[in-house]
Amino acid sequence: MIITLLMVGLVLTGGFAWFSEEKKAGSAKLIALLSLLFFSVCFITFVMAASTEFAQLQQLTKVTWIAVFNIHYQLALDHLSIMLLLLTFLLSIIAVLISWREITYRRGFYYFNLLLTVAGIIGVFTAVDMFLFFFFWEVMLLPMTALIAIWGHENRRFAAIKFFIFTQVSSLLMLIAIILMAYLHLQQTGSLSFSYQDWLKLELPQELASYLMLGFFIAFAVKLPSFPVHSWLPDAHTQAPTAGSVLLAGVLLKTGAYGLIRFVIVLFPQASQEFAPIAAILALISILYGAKMAFAQSDFKRLVAYSSISHMGFVMLALFSFNVNAFHGAVITLVAHGLSSAALFAFAGMLYARIHSRDLAKMGGFWQSAPVMGGFGLAFCAAAFGLPGMANFVGEFFSLIGAFQRFPVITILAALGIIGSAIYGVVLFQSSFHGAVKQQFIDLSIRERIIATSLLAFLLIIGVFPNVILQFTFNGGG
């Protein structure tokens, strides 16, 4: 019941923030922040106080929703979903803090859409009725499209439409696969079922399983994103408001990886094994292509966006290596990339607020007037290219060790992507904080220091003590 209360609470407080902004300017952001803090504490308290062991999926709620089709409002939690929900709450709070001064018009509606996006993400990470999962998948899409289209930058409408079309078309393929799976359950048992647990008991013809697996795989590969269905990402990231970029990179991309783990690999194990070489090649292309394109960018946000394609390629390579170490690396990389990419997009927003440009050619010498920002910027660039001691290093190290056992040649080539990330990371930092002084501005405010410090602290903690994630996620087979 706690998950339902969280989602309903976020929608209601979002509506209240929208209404209150019309009565008193500036109230919406405070309501959004306090509600996220409150619901985060509620969720953490629930997890810590629960007597249930979440090593396996534990059903929390099951209520009949559409009886004629045997569709239920069914939610469950395990270690993987708990970890991703904690990441969601953290980055959602960061998103509100980043928006504090950036959003200057239609603020009430903005925070309503932001909180509605978070509610949809929570539903995606907890739904185990597949029709309900698809419902939350769509709920997550619509307000994020609105965030880009209304509060984005100069080409925001094009980016929002492209994001919507890519996600919507791939989602329809997943919907077809969901309906076919329910029909197969009807054929084999005599009753329709959209329940994930019921589907695990199905005996699927191998050829049909391959096609069904592709329906899910394409939808999640688009969201990950993976080459060749990645082109929506640089435009969406570049044009989105800063908080939109943080949620996109930090959480929405992780829903694609979550779908691969929870549904593709588990529901279709044999088909996934047969598809693994193709997935590994796509992952390799994503890694190298993303790194090459990141190096070629002059736009701060676009560079970080292409780097996300490269880093998420490591996740796909690790997942389809079917190796314990690789799987550990994939999950740590999910969290690490969520934190480091959110930090870099936050810094892009902070710089844009000061110089009103994302062009690296107009940056340079910022360290002289903003040494604190420069220090944090250096740390986050180092985290992104996998400096030992940071969470990203642990994730990519585990991923490559595990993947090497299955795809040695592909893994050796993929390791070149780490070299590429070091190159574009250094270029990004050097272009903005070193060189001739082109502009001077005020260093980080207290609010911005809180954002930077919290993200860096988590990156360091996970980098030095990776068992914080590994034990939480995999204790008992999680």
Coordinates of C-alpha atoms in Angstrom, one line a residue:
M1 CA 0.0 0.0 0.0
I2 CA 2.9 2.3 0.6
I3 CA 3.8 2.5 -3.1
T4 CA 0.2 3.5 -4.0
L5 CA 0.2 6.2 -1.3
L6 CA 3.5 7.5 -2.6
M7 CA 2.2 7.8 -6.2
V8 CA -1.2 9.2 -5.2
G9 CA 0.6 11.6 -2.8
L10 CA 2.9 12.9 -5.5
V11 CA 0.0 13.5 -8.0
L12 CA -2.1 15.3 -5.3
T13 CA 0.8 17.4 -4.1
G14 CA 1.7 18.2 -7.7
G15 CA -1.9 19.4 -8.2
F16 CA -1.8 21.4 -5.0
A17 CA 1.5 23.0 -6.1
W18 CA -0.1 23.9 -9.4
F19 CA -3.1 25.5 -7.6
S20 CA -1.1 27.2 -4.9
E21 CA 1.2 28.9 -7.4
E22 CA -1.8 30.8 -8.8
K23 CA -2.5 32.1 -5.3
K24 CA 1.0 32.8 -4.1
A25 CA 4.0 33.0 -6.4
G26 CA 7.0 30.8 -5.4
S27 CA 5.0 28.3 -3.3
A28 CA 5.0 25.5 -5.9
K29 CA 8.7 24.8 -5.6
L30 CA 8.6 24.7 -1.8
I31 CA 5.6 22.3 -1.9
A32 CA 7.4 20.0 -4.5
L33 CA 10.6 19.9 -2.4
L34 CA 8.9 19.2 0.9
S35 CA 6.6 16.6 -0.6
L36 CA 9.6 14.7 -2.2
L37 CA 11.5 14.9 1.1
F38 CA 8.6 13.6 3.0
F39 CA 7.8 10.8 0.6
S40 CA 11.4 9.8 0.5
V41 CA 11.6 9.5 4.3
C42 CA 8.3 7.5 4.2
F43 CA 9.7 5.0 1.7
I44 CA 13.1 4.6 3.4
T45 CA 11.3 4.1 6.8
F46 CA 9.1 1.5 5.2
V47 CA 12.0 -0.5 3.7
M48 CA 14.0 -0.3 6.9
A49 CA 11.1 -1.3 9.1
A50 CA 9.7 -4.1 6.8
S51 CA 10.0 -7.6 8.2
T52 CA 10.0 -8.9 4.6
E53 CA 13.2 -10.0 2.9
F54 CA 13.2 -8.3 -0.5
A55 CA 15.8 -10.7 -2.1
Q56 CA 12.9 -12.0 -4.2
L57 CA 9.9 -10.1 -5.6
Q58 CA 7.5 -9.5 -2.7
Q59 CA 3.9 -8.6 -3.7
L60 CA 2.6 -5.5 -1.9
T61 CA -0.8 -4.9 -3.5
K62 CA -3.1 -6.9 -5.8
V63 CA -6.6 -5.5 -6.5
T64 CA -8.8 -6.4 -9.5
W65 CA -8.7 -3.5 -12.0
I66 CA -10.3 -4.6 -15.3
A67 CA -12.0 -7.9 -14.3
V68 CA -13.2 -8.9 -17.8
F69 CA -9.5 -9.1 -19.0
N70 CA -8.2 -10.3 -15.6
I71 CA -6.1 -7.2 -15.3
H72 CA -5.0 -6.3 -11.7
Y73 CA -3.5 -3.4 -10.0
Q74 CA -0.5 -5.4 -8.8
L75 CA 2.7 -4.0 -7.3
A76 CA 5.8 -5.7 -5.9
L77 CA 9.3 -4.8 -4.6
D78 CA 12.7 -6.4 -4.6
H79 CA 16.2 -5.2 -4.0
L80 CA 16.6 -4.0 -7.6
S81 CA 13.4 -1.9 -7.6
I82 CA 14.2 -0.5 -4.1
M83 CA 17.6 0.7 -5.2
L84 CA 16.2 2.3 -8.3
L85 CA 13.5 4.0 -6.3
L86 CA 16.0 5.4 -3.9
L87 CA 18.0 6.8 -6.9
T88 CA 14.7 8.3 -8.3
F89 CA 13.9 10.1 -5.1
L90 CA 17.4 11.5 -4.7
L91 CA 17.6 12.8 -8.3
S92 CA 14.0 14.1 -8.1
I93 CA 15.0 16.3 -5.1
I94 CA 18.1 17.4 -7.0
A95 CA 15.8 18.3 -10.0
V96 CA 13.6 20.5 -7.8
L97 CA 16.7 22.3 -6.3
I98 CA 18.1 22.8 -9.8
S99 CA 14.8 24.3 -11.0
W100 CA 14.6 26.7 -8.0
R101 CA 15.7 29.8 -10.0
E102 CA 15.7 28.4 -13.5
I103 CA 11.9 28.1 -14.0
T104 CA 10.3 31.5 -14.2
Y105 CA 7.0 31.0 -15.9
R106 CA 4.1 28.5 -15.4
R107 CA 5.9 27.2 -12.4
G108 CA 2.9 25.5 -10.8
F109 CA 2.2 23.5 -14.0
Y110 CA 6.0 22.7 -14.2
Y111 CA 6.2 21.2 -10.8
F112 CA 2.9 19.3 -11.4
N113 CA 4.5 17.6 -14.5
L114 CA 7.7 16.9 -12.6
L115 CA 6.0 15.2 -9.8
L116 CA 3.7 13.3 -12.2
T117 CA 6.8 12.1 -14.0
V118 CA 8.2 10.8 -10.7
A119 CA 4.9 9.0 -9.9
G120 CA 5.0 7.3 -13.3
I121 CA 8.6 6.2 -12.7
I122 CA 7.7 4.7 -9.4
G123 CA 4.9 2.8 -11.1
V124 CA 7.3 1.4 -13.7
F125 CA 9.7 0.1 -11.1
T126 CA 7.0 -1.6 -9.1
A127 CA 4.3 -2.8 -11.4
V128 CA 4.2 -6.6 -12.0
D129 CA 0.9 -6.7 -14.0
M130 CA 2.2 -6.0 -17.5
F131 CA -0.8 -4.0 -18.6
L132 CA -0.3 -1.8 -15.5
F133 CA 3.4 -1.6 -16.3
F134 CA 2.5 -0.3 -19.8
F135 CA 0.1 2.2 -18.3
F136 CA 2.8 3.6 -16.0
W137 CA 5.3 3.5 -19.0
E138 CA 2.9 5.9 -20.8
V139 CA 2.2 8.0 -17.7
M140 CA 6.0 8.6 -17.4
L141 CA 6.2 9.6 -21.0
L142 CA 3.6 12.3 -21.3
P143 CA 4.7 14.8 -18.5
M144 CA 8.3 14.4 -19.6
T145 CA 7.3 15.4 -23.1
A146 CA 5.5 18.4 -21.6
L147 CA 8.6 19.4 -19.6
I148 CA 10.7 19.4 -22.8
A149 CA 8.1 21.1 -25.0
I150 CA 7.1 23.9 -22.7
W151 CA 10.2 24.7 -20.6
G152 CA 13.0 23.6 -23.0
H153 CA 15.3 25.7 -25.1
E154 CA 15.2 27.0 -28.6
N155 CA 14.3 23.8 -30.5
R156 CA 12.3 22.3 -27.7
R157 CA 9.1 21.4 -29.7
F158 CA 11.1 19.4 -32.3
A159 CA 13.0 17.6 -29.5
A160 CA 9.8 16.8 -27.6
I161 CA 8.0 15.5 -30.7
K162 CA 11.0 13.3 -31.6
F163 CA 11.2 12.0 -28.1
F164 CA 7.5 11.2 -28.1
I165 CA 7.4 9.5 -31.4
F166 CA 10.5 7.3 -30.7
T167 CA 9.1 6.2 -27.4
Q168 CA 5.5 5.8 -28.5
V169 CA 6.3 3.7 -31.6
S170 CA 8.5 1.3 -29.6
S171 CA 5.9 1.2 -26.8
L172 CA 3.3 0.0 -29.3
L173 CA 5.6 -3.0 -30.2
M174 CA 5.8 -3.8 -26.5
L175 CA 2.0 -3.6 -26.1
I176 CA 1.6 -6.1 -29.0
A177 CA 4.0 -8.4 -27.2
I178 CA 2.2 -8.0 -23.9
I179 CA -1.2 -8.8 -25.5
L180 CA 0.3 -11.9 -27.3
M181 CA 1.8 -13.1 -24.0
A182 CA -1.6 -12.8 -22.3
Y183 CA -3.2 -14.7 -25.2
L184 CA -0.6 -17.5 -24.9
H185 CA -1.5 -17.7 -21.2
L186 CA -5.1 -18.1 -22.3
Q187 CA -4.2 -20.9 -24.7
Q188 CA -2.1 -22.8 -22.2
T189 CA -4.2 -22.4 -19.0
G190 CA -7.7 -21.4 -20.2
S191 CA -7.6 -17.9 -18.6
L192 CA -6.1 -14.5 -19.6
S193 CA -3.4 -13.2 -17.4
F194 CA -1.1 -10.1 -17.6
S195 CA 0.7 -11.1 -14.4
Y196 CA 4.5 -11.3 -14.6
Q197 CA 4.6 -14.2 -12.1
D198 CA 2.1 -16.1 -14.2
W199 CA 4.1 -15.5 -17.4
L200 CA 7.2 -17.0 -15.8
K201 CA 5.4 -20.4 -15.8
L202 CA 4.6 -20.3 -19.5
E203 CA 6.2 -22.7 -22.0
L204 CA 7.0 -20.6 -25.0
P205 CA 7.7 -22.0 -28.5
Q206 CA 11.3 -20.9 -29.3
E207 CA 10.6 -19.1 -32.5
L208 CA 7.7 -17.2 -31.1
A209 CA 9.7 -16.4 -27.9
S210 CA 12.3 -14.8 -30.1
Y211 CA 9.8 -12.5 -31.7
L212 CA 8.1 -11.6 -28.4
M213 CA 11.5 -10.9 -26.8
L214 CA 12.3 -8.5 -29.7
G215 CA 9.0 -6.6 -29.0
F216 CA 10.2 -5.9 -25.4
F217 CA 13.8 -5.5 -26.3
I218 CA 13.2 -2.7 -28.9
A219 CA 11.1 -0.7 -26.5
F220 CA 13.7 -0.9 -23.8
A221 CA 16.6 -0.4 -26.2
V222 CA 15.0 2.9 -27.3
K223 CA 14.8 4.1 -23.7
L224 CA 18.3 2.9 -22.8
P225 CA 19.1 4.1 -25.5
S226 CA 21.1 1.8 -27.8
F227 CA 22.4 2.3 -31.3
P228 CA 20.6 2.5 -33.8
V229 CA 17.5 3.8 -31.9
H230 CA 19.4 6.5 -30.0
S231 CA 19.0 9.6 -32.0
W232 CA 16.2 11.1 -29.9
L233 CA 18.5 11.4 -26.9
P234 CA 20.9 14.2 -27.9
D235 CA 18.1 16.4 -29.0
A236 CA 16.0 15.7 -26.0
H237 CA 18.9 16.3 -23.6
T238 CA 20.1 19.5 -25.3
Q239 CA 16.7 21.1 -25.4
A240 CA 15.2 19.9 -22.1
P241 CA 15.4 22.2 -19.0
T242 CA 18.1 21.2 -16.6
A243 CA 15.9 19.2 -14.3
G244 CA 14.5 17.4 -17.4
S245 CA 18.0 16.4 -18.4
V246 CA 18.7 15.2 -14.9
L247 CA 15.6 13.0 -14.8
L248 CA 16.2 11.7 -18.3
A249 CA 19.8 10.7 -17.8
G250 CA 19.6 9.8 -14.2
V251 CA 16.3 7.8 -14.1
L252 CA 14.4 7.4 -17.4
L253 CA 17.3 5.8 -19.2
K254 CA 17.5 3.4 -16.2
T255 CA 13.9 2.2 -16.9
G256 CA 15.2 0.8 -20.2
A257 CA 17.9 -1.2 -18.4
Y258 CA 15.4 -2.2 -15.7
G259 CA 13.1 -3.6 -18.4
L260 CA 15.9 -5.6 -20.0
I261 CA 16.8 -7.1 -16.6
R262 CA 13.3 -7.7 -15.3
F263 CA 11.4 -8.8 -18.4
V264 CA 13.6 -9.5 -21.4
I265 CA 16.3 -11.7 -19.8
V266 CA 14.1 -13.3 -17.2
L267 CA 11.0 -14.0 -19.3
F268 CA 12.9 -15.1 -22.4
P269 CA 16.1 -16.7 -21.2
Q270 CA 16.9 -18.9 -24.1
A271 CA 15.9 -16.3 -26.7
S272 CA 18.0 -13.8 -24.9
Q273 CA 21.0 -16.1 -24.9
E274 CA 20.6 -16.6 -28.7
F275 CA 20.3 -12.9 -29.3
A276 CA 23.2 -12.0 -27.0
P277 CA 25.9 -11.8 -29.8
I278 CA 23.8 -9.2 -31.6
A279 CA 23.1 -7.3 -28.4
A280 CA 26.8 -7.3 -27.7
I281 CA 27.6 -5.9 -31.1
L282 CA 25.0 -3.2 -30.7
A283 CA 26.4 -2.4 -27.3
L284 CA 30.0 -2.1 -28.7
I285 CA 28.8 0.3 -31.5
S286 CA 27.0 2.4 -28.8
I287 CA 30.1 2.6 -26.7
L288 CA 32.5 3.6 -29.5
Y289 CA 30.0 5.7 -31.4
G290 CA 28.9 7.5 -28.3
A291 CA 32.4 8.3 -27.3
K292 CA 33.4 9.5 -30.8
M293 CA 30.3 11.7 -31.1
A294 CA 30.8 13.1 -27.6
F295 CA 34.4 14.2 -28.6
A296 CA 33.0 16.0 -31.7
Q297 CA 30.5 18.2 -29.8
S298 CA 30.9 21.8 -28.9
D299 CA 27.6 22.0 -26.9
F300 CA 28.1 21.1 -23.2
K301 CA 24.8 19.3 -22.9
R302 CA 25.1 17.5 -26.2
L303 CA 28.5 16.2 -25.3
V304 CA 27.2 14.8 -22.0
A305 CA 24.2 13.3 -23.9
Y306 CA 26.4 11.3 -26.3
S307 CA 28.5 10.2 -23.4
S308 CA 25.4 8.7 -21.9
I309 CA 24.9 6.6 -25.0
S310 CA 28.5 5.3 -24.6
H311 CA 28.1 4.5 -20.9
M312 CA 24.8 2.7 -21.3
G313 CA 26.4 0.6 -23.9
F314 CA 28.5 -0.9 -21.1
V315 CA 25.3 -1.8 -19.3
M316 CA 23.8 -3.7 -22.3
L317 CA 27.1 -5.5 -23.0
A318 CA 27.2 -6.6 -19.3
L319 CA 23.6 -7.7 -19.2
F320 CA 23.9 -9.9 -22.3
S321 CA 27.1 -11.5 -21.1
F322 CA 25.1 -13.6 -18.7
N323 CA 27.8 -13.5 -16.1
V324 CA 27.5 -12.7 -12.4
N325 CA 30.4 -10.1 -12.3
A326 CA 29.0 -8.4 -15.4
F327 CA 25.6 -8.2 -13.9
H328 CA 27.0 -6.7 -10.8
G329 CA 28.8 -4.2 -12.9
A330 CA 25.7 -3.3 -14.9
V331 CA 23.7 -2.5 -11.8
I332 CA 26.5 -0.4 -10.2
T333 CA 26.9 1.4 -13.5
L334 CA 23.2 2.2 -13.5
V335 CA 23.5 4.0 -10.2
A336 CA 26.9 5.5 -10.9
H337 CA 25.9 6.9 -14.3
G338 CA 22.7 8.2 -12.8
L339 CA 24.7 10.2 -10.3
S340 CA 27.5 11.4 -12.5
S341 CA 25.4 12.3 -15.5
A342 CA 23.0 14.2 -13.3
A343 CA 25.9 16.1 -11.9
L344 CA 27.3 17.1 -15.3
F345 CA 23.8 18.2 -16.5
A346 CA 23.4 20.1 -13.3
F347 CA 26.7 21.9 -14.0
A348 CA 25.6 22.6 -17.6
G349 CA 22.5 24.3 -16.1
M350 CA 24.5 26.3 -13.6
L351 CA 26.9 27.5 -16.3
Y352 CA 24.0 28.4 -18.6
A353 CA 22.4 30.4 -15.9
R354 CA 25.6 32.5 -15.6
I355 CA 26.7 32.9 -19.3
H356 CA 23.5 32.0 -21.2
S357 CA 25.3 29.7 -23.5
R358 CA 26.1 26.0 -23.7
D359 CA 28.8 26.6 -26.4
L360 CA 32.2 25.4 -25.2
A361 CA 33.9 27.9 -27.5
K362 CA 32.4 30.7 -25.4
M363 CA 33.7 29.1 -22.2
G364 CA 37.2 29.1 -20.7
G365 CA 39.1 30.2 -17.6
F366 CA 36.2 29.8 -15.3
W367 CA 38.4 28.4 -12.6
Q368 CA 39.8 31.9 -11.8
S369 CA 36.5 33.3 -10.7
A370 CA 34.8 30.1 -9.6
P371 CA 37.3 27.7 -8.1
V372 CA 34.8 25.8 -6.0
M373 CA 32.7 25.1 -9.2
G374 CA 35.9 24.1 -10.9
G375 CA 36.8 21.6 -8.2
F376 CA 33.5 19.9 -8.3
G377 CA 33.5 20.0 -12.1
L378 CA 36.9 18.3 -12.2
A379 CA 35.6 15.6 -9.8
F380 CA 32.5 14.9 -11.8
C381 CA 34.4 14.8 -15.1
A382 CA 36.8 12.3 -13.4
A383 CA 33.9 10.2 -12.2
A384 CA 32.4 10.1 -15.7
F385 CA 35.6 8.7 -17.3
G386 CA 36.0 6.1 -14.5
L387 CA 38.7 7.4 -12.1
P388 CA 39.5 4.8 -9.5
G389 CA 37.8 5.6 -6.2
M390 CA 34.6 6.7 -8.0
A391 CA 31.5 4.6 -8.5
N392 CA 31.8 4.6 -12.4
F393 CA 35.2 2.8 -12.2
V394 CA 33.7 0.0 -10.1
G395 CA 30.8 -0.5 -12.4
E396 CA 32.8 -0.5 -15.6
F397 CA 35.5 -2.7 -14.1
F398 CA 33.0 -5.4 -13.1
S399 CA 31.2 -5.1 -16.4
L400 CA 34.4 -5.6 -18.5
I401 CA 35.7 -8.5 -16.3
G402 CA 32.4 -10.3 -16.7
A403 CA 31.9 -9.5 -20.3
F404 CA 35.4 -10.7 -21.2
Q405 CA 34.5 -14.2 -20.3
R406 CA 31.7 -14.3 -22.9
F407 CA 32.8 -11.9 -25.5
P408 CA 36.6 -11.4 -25.2
V409 CA 37.2 -9.6 -28.6
I410 CA 34.2 -7.3 -28.2
T411 CA 35.2 -6.5 -24.6
I412 CA 38.7 -5.5 -25.6
L413 CA 37.3 -3.2 -28.3
A414 CA 34.7 -1.8 -25.8
A415 CA 37.5 -1.0 -23.4
L416 CA 38.6 1.7 -25.9
G417 CA 35.5 3.5 -25.0
I418 CA 37.0 4.1 -21.5
I419 CA 39.9 5.8 -23.2
G420 CA 37.5 7.8 -25.3
S421 CA 35.6 8.9 -22.2
A422 CA 38.8 10.1 -20.6
I423 CA 39.6 12.2 -23.7
Y424 CA 36.2 13.9 -24.0
G425 CA 36.1 14.3 -20.2
V426 CA 39.4 16.2 -20.2
V427 CA 38.3 18.2 -23.2
L428 CA 35.0 19.2 -21.5
F429 CA 36.8 20.3 -18.3
Q430 CA 39.7 22.0 -20.0
S431 CA 37.4 23.9 -22.5
S432 CA 35.3 25.3 -19.7
F433 CA 37.6 25.9 -16.7
H434 CA 41.1 26.3 -18.2
G435 CA 42.6 28.5 -20.9
A436 CA 42.1 32.2 -21.5
V437 CA 39.6 33.9 -19.2
K438 CA 36.5 34.7 -21.4
Q439 CA 34.0 35.6 -18.6
Q440 CA 33.9 35.9 -14.9
F441 CA 31.0 35.1 -12.6
I442 CA 30.0 34.3 -9.0
D443 CA 31.0 30.9 -7.7
L444 CA 28.5 28.3 -6.5
S445 CA 25.7 29.4 -4.2
I446 CA 24.8 27.4 -1.0
R447 CA 22.0 25.7 -2.8
E448 CA 24.3 24.7 -5.7
R449 CA 27.0 23.5 -3.3
I450 CA 24.4 21.2 -1.6
I451 CA 23.5 19.7 -4.9
A452 CA 27.2 19.2 -5.9
T453 CA 28.3 17.9 -2.5
S454 CA 25.5 15.3 -2.2
L455 CA 26.1 13.9 -5.7
L456 CA 29.9 13.7 -5.1
A457 CA 29.4 12.1 -1.7
F458 CA 27.4 9.2 -3.2
L459 CA 29.8 8.7 -6.0
L460 CA 32.7 8.5 -3.5
I461 CA 30.9 6.2 -1.1
I462 CA 29.9 3.7 -3.8
G463 CA 33.3 4.0 -5.4
V464 CA 35.2 3.2 -2.1
F465 CA 32.6 0.9 -0.6
P466 CA 30.8 -0.9 -3.6
N467 CA 29.3 -3.4 -1.2
V468 CA 26.8 -0.7 -0.3
I469 CA 25.2 -1.5 -3.6
L470 CA 26.2 -5.1 -4.1
Q471 CA 25.1 -6.3 -0.7
F472 CA 21.8 -4.4 -0.9
T473 CA 21.0 -5.6 -4.4
F474 CA 22.3 -9.2 -4.5
N475 CA 22.1 -10.5 -0.9
G476 CA 20.1 -13.6 -1.2
G477 CA 20.1 -13.6 -5.0
G478 CA 18.5 -10.3 -5.5

